[in-house]
Coordinates of C-alpha atoms in Angstrom, one line a residue:
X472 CA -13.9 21.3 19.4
X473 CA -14.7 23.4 15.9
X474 CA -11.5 24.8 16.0
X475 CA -9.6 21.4 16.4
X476 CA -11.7 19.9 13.5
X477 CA -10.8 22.9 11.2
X478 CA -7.3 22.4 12.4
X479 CA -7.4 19.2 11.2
X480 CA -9.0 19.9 8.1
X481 CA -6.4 22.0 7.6
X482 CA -3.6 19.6 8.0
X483 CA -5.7 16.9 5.4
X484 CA -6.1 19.7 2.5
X485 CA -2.5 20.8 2.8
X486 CA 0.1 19.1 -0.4
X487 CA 1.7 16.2 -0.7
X488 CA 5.4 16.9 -0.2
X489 CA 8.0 14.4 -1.2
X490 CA 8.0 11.5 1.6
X491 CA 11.4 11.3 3.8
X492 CA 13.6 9.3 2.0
X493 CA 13.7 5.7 3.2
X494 CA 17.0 5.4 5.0
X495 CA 18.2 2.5 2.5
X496 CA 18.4 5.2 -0.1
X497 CA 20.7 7.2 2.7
X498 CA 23.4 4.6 3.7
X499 CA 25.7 5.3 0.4
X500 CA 26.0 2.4 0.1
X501 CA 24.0 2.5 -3.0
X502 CA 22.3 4.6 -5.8
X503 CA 19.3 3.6 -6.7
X504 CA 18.6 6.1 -9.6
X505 CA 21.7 4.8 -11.1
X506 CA 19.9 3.2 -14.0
X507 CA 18.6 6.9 -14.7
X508 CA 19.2 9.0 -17.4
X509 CA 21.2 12.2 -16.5
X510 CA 18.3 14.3 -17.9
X511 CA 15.7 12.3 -17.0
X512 CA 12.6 14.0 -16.3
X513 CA 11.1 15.0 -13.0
X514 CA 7.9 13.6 -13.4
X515 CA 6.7 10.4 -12.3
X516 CA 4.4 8.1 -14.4
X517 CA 1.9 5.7 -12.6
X518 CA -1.0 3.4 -13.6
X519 CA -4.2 3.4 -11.7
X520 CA -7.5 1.9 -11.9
X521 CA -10.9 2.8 -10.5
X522 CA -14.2 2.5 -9.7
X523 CA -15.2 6.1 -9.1
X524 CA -18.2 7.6 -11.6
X525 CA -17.2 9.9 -13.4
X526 CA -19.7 13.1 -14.5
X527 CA -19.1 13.1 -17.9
X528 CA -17.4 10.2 -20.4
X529 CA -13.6 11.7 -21.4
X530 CA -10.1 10.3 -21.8
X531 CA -9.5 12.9 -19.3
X532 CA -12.4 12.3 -17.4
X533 CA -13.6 14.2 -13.9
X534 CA -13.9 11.6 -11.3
X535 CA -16.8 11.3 -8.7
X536 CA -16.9 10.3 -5.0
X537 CA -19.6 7.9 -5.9
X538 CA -18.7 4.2 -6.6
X539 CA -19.5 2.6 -10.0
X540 CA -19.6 -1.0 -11.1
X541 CA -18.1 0.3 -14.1
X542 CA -13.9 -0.6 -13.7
X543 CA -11.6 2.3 -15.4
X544 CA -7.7 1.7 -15.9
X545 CA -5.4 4.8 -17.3
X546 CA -2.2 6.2 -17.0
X547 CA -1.2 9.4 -14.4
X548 CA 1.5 11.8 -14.5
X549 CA 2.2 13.2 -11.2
X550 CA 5.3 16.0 -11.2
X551 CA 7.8 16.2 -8.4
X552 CA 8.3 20.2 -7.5
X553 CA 6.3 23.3 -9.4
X554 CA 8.7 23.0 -12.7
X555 CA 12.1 24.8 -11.4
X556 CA 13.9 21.4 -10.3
X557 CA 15.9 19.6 -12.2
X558 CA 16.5 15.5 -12.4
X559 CA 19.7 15.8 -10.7
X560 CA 18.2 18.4 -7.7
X561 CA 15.1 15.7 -7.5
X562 CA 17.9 13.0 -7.5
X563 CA 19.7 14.4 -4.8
X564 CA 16.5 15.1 -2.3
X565 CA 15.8 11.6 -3.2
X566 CA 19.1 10.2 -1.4
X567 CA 19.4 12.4 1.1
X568 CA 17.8 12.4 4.7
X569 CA 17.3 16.3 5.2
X570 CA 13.7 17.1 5.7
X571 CA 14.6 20.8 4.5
X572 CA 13.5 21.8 0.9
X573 CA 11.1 19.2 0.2
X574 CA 9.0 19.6 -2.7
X575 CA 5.3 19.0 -3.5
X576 CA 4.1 16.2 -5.7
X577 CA 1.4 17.5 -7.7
X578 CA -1.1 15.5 -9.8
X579 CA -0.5 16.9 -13.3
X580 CA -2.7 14.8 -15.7
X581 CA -4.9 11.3 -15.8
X582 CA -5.9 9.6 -19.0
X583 CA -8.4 7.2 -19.2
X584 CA -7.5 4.5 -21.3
X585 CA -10.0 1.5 -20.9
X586 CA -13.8 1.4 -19.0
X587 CA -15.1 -2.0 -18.5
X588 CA -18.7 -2.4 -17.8
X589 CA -19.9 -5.3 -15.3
X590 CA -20.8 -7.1 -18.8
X591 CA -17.7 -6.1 -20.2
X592 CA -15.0 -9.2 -21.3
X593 CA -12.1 -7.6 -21.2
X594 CA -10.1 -10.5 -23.0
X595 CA -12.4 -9.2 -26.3
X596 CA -11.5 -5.7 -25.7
X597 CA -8.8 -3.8 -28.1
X598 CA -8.1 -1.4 -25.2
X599 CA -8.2 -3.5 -22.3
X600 CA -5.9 -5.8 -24.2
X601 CA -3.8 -3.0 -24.7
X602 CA -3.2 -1.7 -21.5
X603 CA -2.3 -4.9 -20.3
X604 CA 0.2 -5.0 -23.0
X605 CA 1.4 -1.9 -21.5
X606 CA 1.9 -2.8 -18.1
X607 CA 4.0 -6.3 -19.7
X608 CA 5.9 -3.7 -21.3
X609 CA 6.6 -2.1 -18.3
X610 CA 7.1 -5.7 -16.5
X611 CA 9.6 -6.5 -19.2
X612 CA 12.1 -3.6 -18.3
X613 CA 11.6 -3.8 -14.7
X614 CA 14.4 -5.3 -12.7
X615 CA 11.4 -6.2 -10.7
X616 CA 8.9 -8.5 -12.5
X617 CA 6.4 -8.1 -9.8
X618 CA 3.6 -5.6 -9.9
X619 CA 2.4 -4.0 -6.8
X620 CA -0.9 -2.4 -6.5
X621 CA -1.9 0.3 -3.4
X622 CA -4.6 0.6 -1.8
X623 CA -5.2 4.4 -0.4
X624 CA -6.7 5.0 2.9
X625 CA -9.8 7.6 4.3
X626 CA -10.1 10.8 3.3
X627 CA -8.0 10.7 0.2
X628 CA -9.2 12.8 -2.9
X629 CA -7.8 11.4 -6.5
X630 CA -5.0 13.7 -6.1
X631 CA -3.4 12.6 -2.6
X632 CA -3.9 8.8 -3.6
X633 CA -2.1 9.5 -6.6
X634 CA 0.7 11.1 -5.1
X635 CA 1.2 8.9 -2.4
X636 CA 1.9 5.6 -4.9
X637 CA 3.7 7.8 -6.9
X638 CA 6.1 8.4 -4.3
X639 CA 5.9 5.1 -3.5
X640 CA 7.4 4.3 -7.4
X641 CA 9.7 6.8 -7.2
X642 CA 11.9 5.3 -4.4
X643 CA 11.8 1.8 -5.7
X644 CA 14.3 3.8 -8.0
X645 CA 11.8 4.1 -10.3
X646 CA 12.0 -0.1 -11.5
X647 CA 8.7 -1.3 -9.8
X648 CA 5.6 -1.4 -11.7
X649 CA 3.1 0.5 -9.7
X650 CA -0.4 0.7 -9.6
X651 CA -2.9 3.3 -7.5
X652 CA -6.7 1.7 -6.9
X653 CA -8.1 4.7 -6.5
X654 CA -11.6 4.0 -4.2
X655 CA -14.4 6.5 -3.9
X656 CA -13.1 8.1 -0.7
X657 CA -15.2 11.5 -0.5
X658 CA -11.9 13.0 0.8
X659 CA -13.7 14.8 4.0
X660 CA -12.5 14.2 8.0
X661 CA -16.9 14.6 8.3
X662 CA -17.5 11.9 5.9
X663 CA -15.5 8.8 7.9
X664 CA -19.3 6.8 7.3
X665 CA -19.5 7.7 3.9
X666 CA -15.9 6.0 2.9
X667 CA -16.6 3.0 5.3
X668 CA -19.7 2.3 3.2
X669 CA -17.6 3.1 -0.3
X670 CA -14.6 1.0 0.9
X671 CA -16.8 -2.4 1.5
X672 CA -18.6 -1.2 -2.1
X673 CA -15.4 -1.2 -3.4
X674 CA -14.5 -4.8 -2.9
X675 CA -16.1 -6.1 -6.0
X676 CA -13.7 -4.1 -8.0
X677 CA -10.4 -4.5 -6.2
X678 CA -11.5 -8.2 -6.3
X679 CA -11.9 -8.0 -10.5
X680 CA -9.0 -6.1 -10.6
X681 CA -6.8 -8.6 -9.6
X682 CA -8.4 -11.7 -11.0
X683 CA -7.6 -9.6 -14.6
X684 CA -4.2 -8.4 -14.2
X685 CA -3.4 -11.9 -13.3
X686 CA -5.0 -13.0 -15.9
X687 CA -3.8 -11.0 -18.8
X688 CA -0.3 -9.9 -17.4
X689 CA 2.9 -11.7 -16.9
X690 CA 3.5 -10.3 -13.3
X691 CA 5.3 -12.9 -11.5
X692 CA 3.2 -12.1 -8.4
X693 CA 0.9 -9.3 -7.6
X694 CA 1.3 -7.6 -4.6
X695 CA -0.6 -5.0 -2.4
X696 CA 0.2 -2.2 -0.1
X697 CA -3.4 -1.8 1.6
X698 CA -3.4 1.8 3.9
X699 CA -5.6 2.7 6.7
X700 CA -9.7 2.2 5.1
X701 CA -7.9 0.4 2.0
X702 CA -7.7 -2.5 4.6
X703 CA -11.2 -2.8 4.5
X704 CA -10.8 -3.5 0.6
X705 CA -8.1 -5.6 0.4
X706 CA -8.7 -7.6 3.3
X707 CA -12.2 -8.6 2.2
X708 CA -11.2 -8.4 -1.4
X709 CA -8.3 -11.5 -0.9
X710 CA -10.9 -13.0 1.4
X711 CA -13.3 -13.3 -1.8
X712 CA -10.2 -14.6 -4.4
X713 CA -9.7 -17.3 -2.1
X714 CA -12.7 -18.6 -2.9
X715 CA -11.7 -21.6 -5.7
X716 CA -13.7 -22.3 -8.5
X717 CA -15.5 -25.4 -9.1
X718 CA -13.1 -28.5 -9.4
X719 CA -9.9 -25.9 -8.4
X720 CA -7.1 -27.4 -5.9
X721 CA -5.9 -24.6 -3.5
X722 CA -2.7 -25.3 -5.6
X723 CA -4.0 -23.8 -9.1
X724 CA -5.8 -21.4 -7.2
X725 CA -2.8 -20.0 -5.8
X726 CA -0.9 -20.4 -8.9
X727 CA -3.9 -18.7 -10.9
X728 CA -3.5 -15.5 -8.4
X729 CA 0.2 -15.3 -7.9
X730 CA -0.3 -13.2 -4.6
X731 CA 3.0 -12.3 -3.5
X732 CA 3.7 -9.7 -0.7
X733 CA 0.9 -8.5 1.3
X734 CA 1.6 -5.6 3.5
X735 CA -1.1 -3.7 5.4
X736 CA -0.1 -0.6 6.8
X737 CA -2.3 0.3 9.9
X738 CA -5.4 -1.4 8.5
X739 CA -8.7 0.3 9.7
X740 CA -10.1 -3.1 9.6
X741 CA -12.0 -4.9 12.4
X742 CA -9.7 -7.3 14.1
X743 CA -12.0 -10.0 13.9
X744 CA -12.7 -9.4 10.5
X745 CA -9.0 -9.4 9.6
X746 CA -8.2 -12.4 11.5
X747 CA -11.4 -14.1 9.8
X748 CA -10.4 -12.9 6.6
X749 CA -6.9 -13.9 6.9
X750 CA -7.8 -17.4 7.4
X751 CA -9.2 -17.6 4.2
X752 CA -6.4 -16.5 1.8
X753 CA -3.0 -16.2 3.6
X754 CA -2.0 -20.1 2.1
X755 CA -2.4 -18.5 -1.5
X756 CA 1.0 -15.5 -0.6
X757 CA 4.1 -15.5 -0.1
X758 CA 4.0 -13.4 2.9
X759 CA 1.4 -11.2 5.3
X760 CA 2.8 -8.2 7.1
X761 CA 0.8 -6.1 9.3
X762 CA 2.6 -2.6 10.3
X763 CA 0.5 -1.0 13.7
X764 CA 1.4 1.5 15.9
X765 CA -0.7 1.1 19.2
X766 CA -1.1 4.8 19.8
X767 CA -2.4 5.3 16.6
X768 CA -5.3 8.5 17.2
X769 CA -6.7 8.1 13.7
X770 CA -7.6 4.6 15.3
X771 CA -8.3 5.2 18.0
X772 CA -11.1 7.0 16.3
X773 CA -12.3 4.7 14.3
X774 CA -12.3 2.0 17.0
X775 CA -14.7 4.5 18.8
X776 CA -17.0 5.1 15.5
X777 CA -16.6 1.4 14.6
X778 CA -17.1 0.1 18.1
X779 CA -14.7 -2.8 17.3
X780 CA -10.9 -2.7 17.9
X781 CA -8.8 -1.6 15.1
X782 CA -6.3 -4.4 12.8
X783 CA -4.1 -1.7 13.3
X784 CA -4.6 -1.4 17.0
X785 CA -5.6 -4.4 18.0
X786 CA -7.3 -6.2 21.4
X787 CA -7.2 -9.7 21.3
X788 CA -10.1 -9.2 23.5
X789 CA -12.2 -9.0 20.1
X790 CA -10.9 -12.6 19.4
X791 CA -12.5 -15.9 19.9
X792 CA -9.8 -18.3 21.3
X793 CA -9.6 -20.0 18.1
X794 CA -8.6 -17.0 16.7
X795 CA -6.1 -15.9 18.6
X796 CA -4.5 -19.4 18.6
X797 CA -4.6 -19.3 14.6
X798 CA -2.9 -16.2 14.7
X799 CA -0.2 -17.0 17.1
X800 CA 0.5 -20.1 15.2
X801 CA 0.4 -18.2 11.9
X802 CA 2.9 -15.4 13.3
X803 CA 5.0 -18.3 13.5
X804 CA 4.4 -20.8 11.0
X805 CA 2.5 -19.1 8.0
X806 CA 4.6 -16.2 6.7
X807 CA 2.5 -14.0 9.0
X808 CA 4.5 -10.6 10.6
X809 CA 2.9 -8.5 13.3
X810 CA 5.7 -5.2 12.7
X811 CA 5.3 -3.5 15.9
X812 CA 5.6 0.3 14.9
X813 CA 7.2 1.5 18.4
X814 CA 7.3 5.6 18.3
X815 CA 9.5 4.6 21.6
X816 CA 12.0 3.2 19.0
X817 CA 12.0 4.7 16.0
X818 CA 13.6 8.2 15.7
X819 CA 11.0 10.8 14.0
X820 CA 7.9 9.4 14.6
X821 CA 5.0 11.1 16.2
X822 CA 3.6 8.7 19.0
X823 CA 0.1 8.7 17.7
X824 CA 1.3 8.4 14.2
X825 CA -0.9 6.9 11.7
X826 CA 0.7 7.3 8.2
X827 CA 4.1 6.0 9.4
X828 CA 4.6 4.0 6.1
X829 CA 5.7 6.6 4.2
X830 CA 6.1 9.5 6.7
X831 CA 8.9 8.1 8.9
X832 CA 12.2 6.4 6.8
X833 CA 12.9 3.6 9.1
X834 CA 9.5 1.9 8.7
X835 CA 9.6 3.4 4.7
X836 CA 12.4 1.6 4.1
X837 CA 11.4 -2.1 5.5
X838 CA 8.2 -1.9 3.1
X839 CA 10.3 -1.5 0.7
X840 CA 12.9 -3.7 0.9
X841 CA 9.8 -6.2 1.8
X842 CA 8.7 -5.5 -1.7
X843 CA 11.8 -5.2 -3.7
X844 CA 13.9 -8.3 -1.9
X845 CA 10.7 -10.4 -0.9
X846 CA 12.8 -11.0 2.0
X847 CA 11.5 -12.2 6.0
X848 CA 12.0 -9.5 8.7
X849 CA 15.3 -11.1 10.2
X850 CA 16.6 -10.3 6.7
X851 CA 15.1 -6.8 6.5
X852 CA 17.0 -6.1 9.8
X853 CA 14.4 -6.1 12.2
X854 CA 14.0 -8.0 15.6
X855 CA 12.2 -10.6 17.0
X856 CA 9.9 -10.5 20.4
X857 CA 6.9 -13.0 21.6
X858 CA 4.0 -11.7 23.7
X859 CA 3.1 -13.7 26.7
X860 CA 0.6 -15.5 24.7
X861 CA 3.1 -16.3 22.3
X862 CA 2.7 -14.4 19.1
X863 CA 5.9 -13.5 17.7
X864 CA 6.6 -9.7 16.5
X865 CA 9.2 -7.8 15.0
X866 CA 10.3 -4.7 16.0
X867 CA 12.7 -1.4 15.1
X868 CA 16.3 -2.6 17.1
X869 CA 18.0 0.8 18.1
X870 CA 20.9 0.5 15.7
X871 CA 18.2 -0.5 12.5
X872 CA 20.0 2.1 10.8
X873 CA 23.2 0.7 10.9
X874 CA 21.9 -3.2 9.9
X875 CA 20.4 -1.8 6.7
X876 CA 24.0 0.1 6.0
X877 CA 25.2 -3.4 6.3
X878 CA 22.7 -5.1 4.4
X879 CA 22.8 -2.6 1.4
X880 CA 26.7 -3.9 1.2
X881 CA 25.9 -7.5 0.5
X882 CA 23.4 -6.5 -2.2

């Protein structure tokens, strides 16, 4: 048992390396770093907000594992290799499917631009204002006017979080506006309590954060890419928004928040929570996708710790009826998509994998093209199934590959 947890350990410490590349980036069909710069640099710019404490007050500040009620937004720059690359090496990694040769992505510097105490009013603040004014400059040249916001998952130190939406950036072809909400995670396999605690104290934040970038930004909608224990935050943190204020029709609420694409990549959320949560906010998106692999281990895990089934793994045995009537009906009806991960049916992908949204370039891909196209998953080139109590699903169809080629030629 001690030498499969140091194993493991291991594995969690080791870099980030440059993600597969998503195979609508390998079809040919289309550059999407044609917009680039011949010399454009290697690096990778990203916002990110937080909620961490920090030990001592900086524009380069060293962040905690402890939450805060203090909300801090900056700029990061994370580099793709250790220097030697150039853009047109990076380019080509990023359009092709070999797995040889890929770099690391290496957190290279974070400045704090803003801090907004709980008292704070950010609408009277010179530096909140300007930020936002930064990220509407940044809306402004997008060919994306959308912003989309991630949500890490357990055991992520600032520096793996980082990467991983930088990555994320990088193959929207560098035209989304990205943004990492980086939660206290104490970045430890031992300390799964610990960031199940700091994930639900998180809420508040991820909650503010939202209600102020739709406030003071010109996003056309605001979406979220929630992973693993990030479910916990954005599920419950939608769950709150929905909540209208005094004399508000669900109608200006939804037009207040602009939710747009909701994608929740094996959420390590209770399923009854999820469904319960759900209820309360999936009127005010566009769309609610839920990615799962059933023989997810990491899961599995917590399902054991938790003593609840997994969002990610669900059992509709951890359902009231009502509940799993509302979500058949919303599989079908309500923009709701159950994406049935099948290791069975996708090529590369580890049977009990749990970071399958950016470690295989099949499922990759759809997330993106679900962010970039804001498009249903008959559109995205997936299929359709039912279970036998009659929630529909969508799953990989064993020529995906070739439906994206096709796709990618009427773009």
């Amino acid at each position: 048992m001690a030498v499969t947890v140091s194993v493991l350990l291991a594995a969690c410490s080791s870099p980030v390396q440059l993600m597969p590349t998503p195979v609508k980036f390998t079809t040919g069909q289309v550059d999407p770093f044609a917009h680039k710069a011949a010399a454009d640099t290697t690096a990778i710019p990203l916002l990110y907000a937080t909620n961490r404490a920090v030990f001592l007050e900086s524009r380069q500040p060293f962040y905690s594992i402890f939450p805060s009620d203090t909300l801090r937004l900056g700029v990061a720059k994370v580099q793709i290799g250790d220097g030697t690359l150039d853009w047109d090496q990076v380019r080509q990694l990023s359009t092709s499917d070999s797995q040889r040769g890929r770099p690391v992505l290496s957190l290279e510097r974070m400045e704090e631009l803003v801090a907004l105490g709980p008292q704070t009013d950010a609408e009277s603040s010179p530096e909140a204002q300007a930020y936002f004014a930064l990220i509407n400059d940044a809306l402004a040249v997008s060919r994306h006017r959308d912003l989309i916001i991630y949500v890490h998952g357990f055991n992520n130190a600032v520096w793996r979080g980082t990467a991983q939406a930088a990555q994320f950036h990088h193959f929207t072809g560098r035209q989304a506006v990205v943004l990492v909400f980086l939660w206290p995670s104490a970045a430890s396999l031992l300390a799964y309590a610990t960031d199940v605690r700091a994930a639900r104290e998180s809420v508040p934040a991820f909650a503010r954060l939202i209600e102020l970038l739709a406030r003071n930004t010109n996003a056309e909608h605001i979406n979220v890419l929630a992973f693993s224990a990030g479910a916990r935050i954005a599920s419950e943190g939608l769950a709150t928004l929905a909540q209208p204020k005094h004399g508000e029709t669900r109608e200006a609420l939804r037009a207040r928040l602009r939710l747009g694409q909701i994608y929740f990549a094996a959420p390590d959320e209770d399923t009854y929570r999820f469904v319960t949560d759900l209820r309360q906010y999936i009127d005010l998106t566009e769309r609610v996708s839920l990615g799962a692999n059933l023989d997810d281990r990491a899961l599995r895990f917590a399902a054991r710790h938790q003593r609840a089934s997994r969002a990610g793994r669900p059992s509709a045995d951890d359902l009231t009826n009502e509940q799993v009537a509302f979500i058949n009906a919303a599989s079908q009806q309500l923009n709701f998509d159950m994406i049935w991960v099948d290791p069975r049916a996708i090529p590369d992908l580890n049977r009990r994998a749990h970071s399958f949204w950016f470690g295989n370039a099949w499922v990759s891909s759809d997330v993106l093209m679900q962010f970039l196209w804001h498009k249903a998953p008959a559109e995205r080139g997936l299929q359709e199934g039912y279970t036998q109590e009659g929630m529909r699903f969508w799953t990989f169809p064993p020529d995906y590959d070739q439906r994206v080629k096709a796709l990618m030629l009427t773009r």
